[in-house]
mmCIF file of C-alpha atoms in Angstrom:
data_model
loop_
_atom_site.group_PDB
_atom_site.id
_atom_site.type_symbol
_atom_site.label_atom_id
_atom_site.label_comp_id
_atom_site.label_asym_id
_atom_site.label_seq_id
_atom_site.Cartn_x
_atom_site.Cartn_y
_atom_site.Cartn_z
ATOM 1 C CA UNK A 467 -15.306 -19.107 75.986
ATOM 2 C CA UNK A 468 -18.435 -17.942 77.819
ATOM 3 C CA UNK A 469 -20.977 -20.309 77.411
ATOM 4 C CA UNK A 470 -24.940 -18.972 78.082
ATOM 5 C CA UNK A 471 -28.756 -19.623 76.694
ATOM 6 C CA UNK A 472 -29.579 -16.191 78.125
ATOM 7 C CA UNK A 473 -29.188 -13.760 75.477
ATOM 8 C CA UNK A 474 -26.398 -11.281 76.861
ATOM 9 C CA UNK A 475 -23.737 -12.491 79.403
ATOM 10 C CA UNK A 476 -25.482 -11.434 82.452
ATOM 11 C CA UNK A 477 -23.160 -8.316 83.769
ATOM 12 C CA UNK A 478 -21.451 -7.966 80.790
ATOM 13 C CA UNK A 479 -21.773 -5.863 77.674
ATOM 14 C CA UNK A 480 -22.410 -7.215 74.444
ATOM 15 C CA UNK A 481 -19.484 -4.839 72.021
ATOM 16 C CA UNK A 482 -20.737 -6.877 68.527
ATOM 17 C CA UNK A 483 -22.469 -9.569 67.595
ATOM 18 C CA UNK A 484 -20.510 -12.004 64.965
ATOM 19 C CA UNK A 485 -23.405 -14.462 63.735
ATOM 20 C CA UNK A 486 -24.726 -17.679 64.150
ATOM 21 C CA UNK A 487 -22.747 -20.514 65.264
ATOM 22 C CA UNK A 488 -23.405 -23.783 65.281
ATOM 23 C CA UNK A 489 -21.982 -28.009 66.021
ATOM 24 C CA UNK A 490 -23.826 -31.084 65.483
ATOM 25 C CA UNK A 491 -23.348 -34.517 65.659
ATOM 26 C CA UNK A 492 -25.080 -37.777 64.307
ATOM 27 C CA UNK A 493 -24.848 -40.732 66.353
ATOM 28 C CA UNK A 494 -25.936 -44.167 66.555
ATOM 29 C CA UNK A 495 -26.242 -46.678 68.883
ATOM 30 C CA UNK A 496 -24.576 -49.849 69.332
ATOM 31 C CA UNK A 497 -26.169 -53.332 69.738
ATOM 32 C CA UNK A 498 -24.893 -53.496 73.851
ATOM 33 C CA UNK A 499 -26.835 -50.689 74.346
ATOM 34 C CA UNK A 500 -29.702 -51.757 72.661
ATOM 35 C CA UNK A 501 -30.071 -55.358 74.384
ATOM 36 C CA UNK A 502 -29.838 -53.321 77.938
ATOM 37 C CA UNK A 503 -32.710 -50.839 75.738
ATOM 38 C CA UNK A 504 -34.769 -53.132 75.010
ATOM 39 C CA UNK A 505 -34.878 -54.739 78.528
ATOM 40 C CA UNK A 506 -35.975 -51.406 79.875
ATOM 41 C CA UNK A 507 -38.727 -51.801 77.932
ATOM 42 C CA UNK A 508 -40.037 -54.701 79.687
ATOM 43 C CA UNK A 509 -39.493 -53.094 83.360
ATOM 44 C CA UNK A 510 -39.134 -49.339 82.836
ATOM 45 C CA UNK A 511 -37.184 -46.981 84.099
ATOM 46 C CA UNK A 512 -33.936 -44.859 82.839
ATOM 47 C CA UNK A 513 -31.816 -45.903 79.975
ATOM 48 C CA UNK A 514 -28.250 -45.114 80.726
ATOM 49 C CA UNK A 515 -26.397 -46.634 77.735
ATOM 50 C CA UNK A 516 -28.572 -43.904 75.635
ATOM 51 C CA UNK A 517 -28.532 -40.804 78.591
ATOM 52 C CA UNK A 518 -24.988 -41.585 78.339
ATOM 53 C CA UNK A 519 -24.592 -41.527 74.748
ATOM 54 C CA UNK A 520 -26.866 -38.223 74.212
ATOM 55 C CA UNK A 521 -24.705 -36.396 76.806
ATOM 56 C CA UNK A 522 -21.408 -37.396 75.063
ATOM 57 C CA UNK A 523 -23.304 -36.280 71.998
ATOM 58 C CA UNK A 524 -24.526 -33.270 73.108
ATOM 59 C CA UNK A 525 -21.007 -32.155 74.785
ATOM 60 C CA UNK A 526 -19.097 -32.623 71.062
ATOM 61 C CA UNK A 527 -22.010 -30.446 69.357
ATOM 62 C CA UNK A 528 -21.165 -28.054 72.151
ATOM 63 C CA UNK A 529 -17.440 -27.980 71.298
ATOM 64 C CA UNK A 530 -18.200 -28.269 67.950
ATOM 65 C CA UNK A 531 -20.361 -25.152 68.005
ATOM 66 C CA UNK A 532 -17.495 -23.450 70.720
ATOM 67 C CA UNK A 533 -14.990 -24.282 67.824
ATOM 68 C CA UNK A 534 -16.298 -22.051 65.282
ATOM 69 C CA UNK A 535 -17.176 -19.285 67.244
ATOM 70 C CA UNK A 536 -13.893 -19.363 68.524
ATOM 71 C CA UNK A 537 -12.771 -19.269 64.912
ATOM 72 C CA UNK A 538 -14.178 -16.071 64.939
ATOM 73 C CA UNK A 539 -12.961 -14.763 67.099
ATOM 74 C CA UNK A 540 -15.821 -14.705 69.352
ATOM 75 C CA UNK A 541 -15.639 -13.925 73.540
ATOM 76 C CA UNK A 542 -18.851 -15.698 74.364
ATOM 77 C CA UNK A 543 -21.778 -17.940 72.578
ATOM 78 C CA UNK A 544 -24.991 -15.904 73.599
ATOM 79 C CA UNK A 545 -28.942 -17.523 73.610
ATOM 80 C CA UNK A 546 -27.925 -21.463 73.054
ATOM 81 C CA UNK A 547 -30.615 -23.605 71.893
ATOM 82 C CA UNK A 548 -30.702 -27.972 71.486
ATOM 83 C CA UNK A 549 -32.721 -29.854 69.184
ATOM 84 C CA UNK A 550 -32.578 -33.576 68.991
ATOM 85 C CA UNK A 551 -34.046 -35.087 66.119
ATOM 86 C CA UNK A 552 -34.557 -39.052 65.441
ATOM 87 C CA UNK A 553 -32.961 -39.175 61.941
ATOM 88 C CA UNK A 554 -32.992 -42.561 60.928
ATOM 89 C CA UNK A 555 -33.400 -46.285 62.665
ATOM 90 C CA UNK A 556 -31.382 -46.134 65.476
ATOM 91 C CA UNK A 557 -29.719 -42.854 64.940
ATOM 92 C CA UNK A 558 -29.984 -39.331 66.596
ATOM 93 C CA UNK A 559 -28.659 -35.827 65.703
ATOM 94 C CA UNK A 560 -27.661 -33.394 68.103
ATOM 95 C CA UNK A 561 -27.736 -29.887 67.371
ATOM 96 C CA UNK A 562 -26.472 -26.566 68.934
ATOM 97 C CA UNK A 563 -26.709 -23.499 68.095
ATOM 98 C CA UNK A 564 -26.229 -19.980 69.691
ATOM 99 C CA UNK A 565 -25.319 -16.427 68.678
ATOM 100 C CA UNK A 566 -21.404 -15.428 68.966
ATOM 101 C CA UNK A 567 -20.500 -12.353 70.431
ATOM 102 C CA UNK A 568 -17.733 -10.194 71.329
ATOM 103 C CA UNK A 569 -17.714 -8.855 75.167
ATOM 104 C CA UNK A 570 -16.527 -5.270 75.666
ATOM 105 C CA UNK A 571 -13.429 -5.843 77.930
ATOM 106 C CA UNK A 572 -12.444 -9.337 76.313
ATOM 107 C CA UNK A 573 -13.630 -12.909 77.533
ATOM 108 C CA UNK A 574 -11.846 -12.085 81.043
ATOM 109 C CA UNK A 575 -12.842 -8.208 81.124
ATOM 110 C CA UNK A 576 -14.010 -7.289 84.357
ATOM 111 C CA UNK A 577 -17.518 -7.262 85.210
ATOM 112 C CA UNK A 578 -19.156 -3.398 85.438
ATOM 113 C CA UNK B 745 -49.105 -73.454 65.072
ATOM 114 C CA UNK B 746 -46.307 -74.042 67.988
ATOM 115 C CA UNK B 747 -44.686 -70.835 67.128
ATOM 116 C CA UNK B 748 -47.718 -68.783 67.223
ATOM 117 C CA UNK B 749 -48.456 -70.604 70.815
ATOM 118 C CA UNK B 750 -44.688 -69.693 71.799
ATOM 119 C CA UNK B 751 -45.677 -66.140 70.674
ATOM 120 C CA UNK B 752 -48.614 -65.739 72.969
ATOM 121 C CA UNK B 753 -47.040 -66.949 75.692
ATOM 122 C CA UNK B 754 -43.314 -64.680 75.399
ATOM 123 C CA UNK B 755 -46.343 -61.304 75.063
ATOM 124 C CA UNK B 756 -48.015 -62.856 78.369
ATOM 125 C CA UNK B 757 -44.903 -63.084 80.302
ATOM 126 C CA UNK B 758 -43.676 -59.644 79.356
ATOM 127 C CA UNK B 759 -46.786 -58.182 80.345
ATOM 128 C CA UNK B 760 -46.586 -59.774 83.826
ATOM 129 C CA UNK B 761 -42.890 -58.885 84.166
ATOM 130 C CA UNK B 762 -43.559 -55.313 82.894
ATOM 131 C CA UNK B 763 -46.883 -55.773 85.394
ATOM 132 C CA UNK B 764 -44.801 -56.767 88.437
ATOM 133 C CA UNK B 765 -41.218 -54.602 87.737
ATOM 134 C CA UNK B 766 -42.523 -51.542 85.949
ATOM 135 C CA UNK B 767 -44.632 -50.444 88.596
ATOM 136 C CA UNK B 768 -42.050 -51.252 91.627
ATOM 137 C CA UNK B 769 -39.011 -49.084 89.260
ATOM 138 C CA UNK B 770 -42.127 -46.285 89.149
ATOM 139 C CA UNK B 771 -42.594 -45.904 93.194
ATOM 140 C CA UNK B 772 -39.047 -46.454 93.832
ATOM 141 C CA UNK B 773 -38.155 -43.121 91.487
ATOM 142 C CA UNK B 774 -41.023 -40.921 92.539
ATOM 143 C CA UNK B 775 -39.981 -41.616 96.079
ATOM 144 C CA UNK B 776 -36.510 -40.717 94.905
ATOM 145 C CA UNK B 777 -37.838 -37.469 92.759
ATOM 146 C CA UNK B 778 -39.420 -36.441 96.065
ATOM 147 C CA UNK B 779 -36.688 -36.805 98.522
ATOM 148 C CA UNK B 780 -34.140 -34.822 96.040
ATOM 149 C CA UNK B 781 -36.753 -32.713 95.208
ATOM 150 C CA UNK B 782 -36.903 -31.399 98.627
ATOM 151 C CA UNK B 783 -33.459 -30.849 99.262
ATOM 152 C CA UNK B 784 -32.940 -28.819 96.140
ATOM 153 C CA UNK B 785 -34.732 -25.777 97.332
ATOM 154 C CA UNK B 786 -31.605 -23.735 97.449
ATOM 155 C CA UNK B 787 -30.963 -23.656 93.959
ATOM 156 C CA UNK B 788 -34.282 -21.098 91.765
ATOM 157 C CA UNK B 789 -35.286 -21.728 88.320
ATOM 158 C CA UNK B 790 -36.578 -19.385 86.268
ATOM 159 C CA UNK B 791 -37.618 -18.922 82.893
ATOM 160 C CA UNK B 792 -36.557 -15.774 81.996
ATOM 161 C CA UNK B 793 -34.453 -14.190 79.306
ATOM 162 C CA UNK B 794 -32.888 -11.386 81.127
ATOM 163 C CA UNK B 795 -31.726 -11.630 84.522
ATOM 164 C CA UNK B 796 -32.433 -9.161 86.992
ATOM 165 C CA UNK B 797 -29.951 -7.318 89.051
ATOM 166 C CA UNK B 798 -26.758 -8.176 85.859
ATOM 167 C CA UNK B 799 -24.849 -5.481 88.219
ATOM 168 C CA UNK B 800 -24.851 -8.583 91.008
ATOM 169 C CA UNK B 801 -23.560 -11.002 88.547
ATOM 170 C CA UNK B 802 -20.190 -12.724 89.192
ATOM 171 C CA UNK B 803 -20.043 -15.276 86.336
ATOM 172 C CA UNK B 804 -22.655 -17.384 84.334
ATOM 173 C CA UNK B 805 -22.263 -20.739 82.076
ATOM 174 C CA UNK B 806 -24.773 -22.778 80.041
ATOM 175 C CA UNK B 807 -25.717 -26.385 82.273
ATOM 176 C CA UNK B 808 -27.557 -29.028 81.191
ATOM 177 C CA UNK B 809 -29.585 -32.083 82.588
ATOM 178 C CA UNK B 810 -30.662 -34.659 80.757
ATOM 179 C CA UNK B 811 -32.202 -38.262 81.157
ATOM 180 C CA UNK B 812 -33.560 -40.948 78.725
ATOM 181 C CA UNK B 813 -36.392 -42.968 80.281
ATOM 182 C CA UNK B 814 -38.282 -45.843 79.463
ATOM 183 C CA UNK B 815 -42.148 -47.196 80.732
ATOM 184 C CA UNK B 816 -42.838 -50.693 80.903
ATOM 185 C CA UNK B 817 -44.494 -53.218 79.058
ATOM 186 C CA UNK B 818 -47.609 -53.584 80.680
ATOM 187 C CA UNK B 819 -48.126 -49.656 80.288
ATOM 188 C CA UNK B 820 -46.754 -49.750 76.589
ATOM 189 C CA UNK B 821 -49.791 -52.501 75.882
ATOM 190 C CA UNK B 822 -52.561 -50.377 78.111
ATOM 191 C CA UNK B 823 -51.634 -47.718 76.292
ATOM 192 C CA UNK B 824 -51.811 -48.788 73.087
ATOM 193 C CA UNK B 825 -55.265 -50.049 73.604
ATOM 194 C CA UNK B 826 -55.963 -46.418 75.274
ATOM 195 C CA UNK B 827 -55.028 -44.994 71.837
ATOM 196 C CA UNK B 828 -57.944 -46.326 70.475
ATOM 197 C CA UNK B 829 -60.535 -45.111 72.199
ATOM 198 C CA UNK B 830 -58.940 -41.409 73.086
ATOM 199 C CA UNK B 831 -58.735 -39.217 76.177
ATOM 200 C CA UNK B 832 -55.529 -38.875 78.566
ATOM 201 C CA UNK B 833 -53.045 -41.385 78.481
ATOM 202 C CA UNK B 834 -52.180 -41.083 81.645
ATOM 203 C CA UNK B 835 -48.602 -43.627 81.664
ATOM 204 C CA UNK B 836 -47.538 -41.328 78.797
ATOM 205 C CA UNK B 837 -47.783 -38.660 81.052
ATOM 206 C CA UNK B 838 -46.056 -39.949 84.090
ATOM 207 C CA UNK B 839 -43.675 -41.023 82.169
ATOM 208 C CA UNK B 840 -42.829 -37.348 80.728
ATOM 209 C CA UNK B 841 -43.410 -36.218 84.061
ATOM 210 C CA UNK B 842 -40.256 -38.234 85.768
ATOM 211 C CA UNK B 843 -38.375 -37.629 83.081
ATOM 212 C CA UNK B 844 -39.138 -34.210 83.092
ATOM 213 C CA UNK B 845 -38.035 -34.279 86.874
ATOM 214 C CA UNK B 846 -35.232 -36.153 86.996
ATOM 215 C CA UNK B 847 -33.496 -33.647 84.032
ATOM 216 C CA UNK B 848 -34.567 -30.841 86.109
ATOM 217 C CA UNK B 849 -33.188 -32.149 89.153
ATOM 218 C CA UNK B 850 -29.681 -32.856 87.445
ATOM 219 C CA UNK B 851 -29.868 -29.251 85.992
ATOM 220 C CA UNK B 852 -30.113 -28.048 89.535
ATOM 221 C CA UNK B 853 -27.154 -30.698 90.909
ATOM 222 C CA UNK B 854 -25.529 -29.178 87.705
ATOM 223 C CA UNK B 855 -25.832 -25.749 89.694
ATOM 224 C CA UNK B 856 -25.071 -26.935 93.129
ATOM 225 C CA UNK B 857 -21.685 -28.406 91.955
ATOM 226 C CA UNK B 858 -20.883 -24.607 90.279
ATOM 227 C CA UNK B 859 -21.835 -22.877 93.389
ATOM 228 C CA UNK B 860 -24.876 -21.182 91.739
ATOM 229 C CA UNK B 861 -27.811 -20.318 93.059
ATOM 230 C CA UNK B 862 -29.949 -19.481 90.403
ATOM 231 C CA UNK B 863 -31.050 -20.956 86.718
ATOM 232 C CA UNK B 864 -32.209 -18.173 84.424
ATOM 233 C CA UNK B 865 -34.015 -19.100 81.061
ATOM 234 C CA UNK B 866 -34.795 -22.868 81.755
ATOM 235 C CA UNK B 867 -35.980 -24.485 78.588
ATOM 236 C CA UNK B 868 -36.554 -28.397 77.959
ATOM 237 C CA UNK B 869 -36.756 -30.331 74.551
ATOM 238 C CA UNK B 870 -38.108 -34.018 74.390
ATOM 239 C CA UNK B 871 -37.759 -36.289 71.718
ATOM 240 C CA UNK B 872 -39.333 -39.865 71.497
ATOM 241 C CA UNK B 873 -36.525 -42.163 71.464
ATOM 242 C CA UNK B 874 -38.926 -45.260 70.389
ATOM 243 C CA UNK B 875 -38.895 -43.752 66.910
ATOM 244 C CA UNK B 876 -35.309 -44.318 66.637
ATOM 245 C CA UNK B 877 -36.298 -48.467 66.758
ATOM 246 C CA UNK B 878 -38.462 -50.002 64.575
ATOM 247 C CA UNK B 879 -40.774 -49.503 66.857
ATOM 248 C CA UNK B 880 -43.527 -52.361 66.443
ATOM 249 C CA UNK B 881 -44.389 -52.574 70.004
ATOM 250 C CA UNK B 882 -44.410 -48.511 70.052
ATOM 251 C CA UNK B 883 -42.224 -48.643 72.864
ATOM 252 C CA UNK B 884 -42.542 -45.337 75.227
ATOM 253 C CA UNK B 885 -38.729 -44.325 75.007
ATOM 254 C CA UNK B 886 -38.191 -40.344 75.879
ATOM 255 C CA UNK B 887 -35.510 -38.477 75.800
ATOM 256 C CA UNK B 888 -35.688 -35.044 77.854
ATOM 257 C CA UNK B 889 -32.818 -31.846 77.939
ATOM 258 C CA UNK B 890 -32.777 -29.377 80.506
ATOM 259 C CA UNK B 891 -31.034 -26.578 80.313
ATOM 260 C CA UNK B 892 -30.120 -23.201 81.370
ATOM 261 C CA UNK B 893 -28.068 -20.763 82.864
ATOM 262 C CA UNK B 894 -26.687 -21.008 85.919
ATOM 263 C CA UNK B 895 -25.824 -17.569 87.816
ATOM 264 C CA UNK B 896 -23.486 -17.259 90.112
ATOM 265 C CA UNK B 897 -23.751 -13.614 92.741
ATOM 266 C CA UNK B 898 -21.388 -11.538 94.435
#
């Protein structure tokens, strides 16, 4: 599958467009992280326990949103967009969500 | 009486720790930023939503960078008391700034690591992390995403 947030798949051409797709994914964190969290707040500087969990996160939404446009039978996800939204205490949703497509020559069609 | 004392005196200490430490962790990534900042000079962002020249392409894939970052006590307390009396918070705003930085800059390692050369459409998102906690000391907690597309030439 042919990932992009551009919205064709540059040197390709787009033969339909199949609809939105989209994965998400509500996580929260655990009390480790949140000891090493809240000692960052004292000094500053980059929390890795939560970088780390966002990216893990972020990469199921990804497959998540991959999944169904593979279900329809989809070449590429076109124009992918994030939003990460605080959604309770100590909780975060990631969200993914791009246009499926269908590539004239197939997912490994040669480029024009 | 005793526990109020013990109070004052835990919010003194981490204002001198967050004093002392957040300031040193600041430097030590700006001089960081800068140093991979210059050496990523082979690798062009752009915001765009078409890319030029599509007849040049080779392949493309989505990347991301992304970073959660944290400012210090001390700056968390000045700020707060900046909130009250307006105008530009000005740790707030390094603070997006590094953060801002540091995503971009493992966007663009992203790249490097595919070969690419070029980022087309480069959009970020932010979202305060600090409202996640209960969030009585209004902790500065962001989280930023990078991302893009990197492009690969023949």
């Amino acid at each position: 599958m042919i990932v992009v947030n551009t919205e064709t798949v540059p040197g390709r051409e787009i033969a339909s467009v199949l609809g939105l797709v989209q994965g998400n994914t509500i996580r929260a964190k655990h009390l480790g992280r949140d000891i090493a969290a809240s000692f960052k707040n004292l000094v500053g500087g980059e929390i890795r326990g939560y970088t780390e969990l966002l990216t893990e996160a972020r990469r199921q939404a990804i497959e998540r949103m991959v999944g169904q446009a593979a279900e329809l039978g989809a070449d590429a996800v076109v124009n992918v967009r994030f939003t990460t939204s605080a959604v309770a205490a100590g909780a975060a949703e990631l969200y993914a969500y791009g246009t499926a497509v269908r590539l004239v020559g197939g997912a490994a069609g040669a480029v024009r | 009486m005793i526990v109020q004392l013990f109070d004052v005196i835990l919010f003194a200490a981490g204002l001198l720790v967050g004093l002392m430490f957040g300031s040193l962790n600041e430097q030590r990534h700006l001089r960081s930023l800068v140093v991979r900042e210059a050496s990523g000079e082979d690798v062009m962002l752009v915001n765009l939503r078409h890319v030029t020249d599509p007849e040049t392409v080779r392949d493309a894939q989505m990347i991301v960078g992304q970073v959660v970052i944290a400012t210090d006590y001390w700056k968390t307390f000045i700020t707060s008391l900046r909130r009250l009396v307006g105008g530009e918070l000005g740790a707030a705003r390094r603070l997006m700034d590094r953060a801002r930085r540091e995503a971009t800059l493992r966007l663009i390692e992203e790249a490097r690591m595919l070969g690419a050369g070029e980022i087309w459409n480069v959009r970020y998102e932010s979202t305060m992390i600090s409202q996640m906690r209960d969030s009585k000391a209004g902790a500065m907690q962001v989280e930023i995403l990078a991302w893009g597309t990197a492009v690969r030439r023949r």
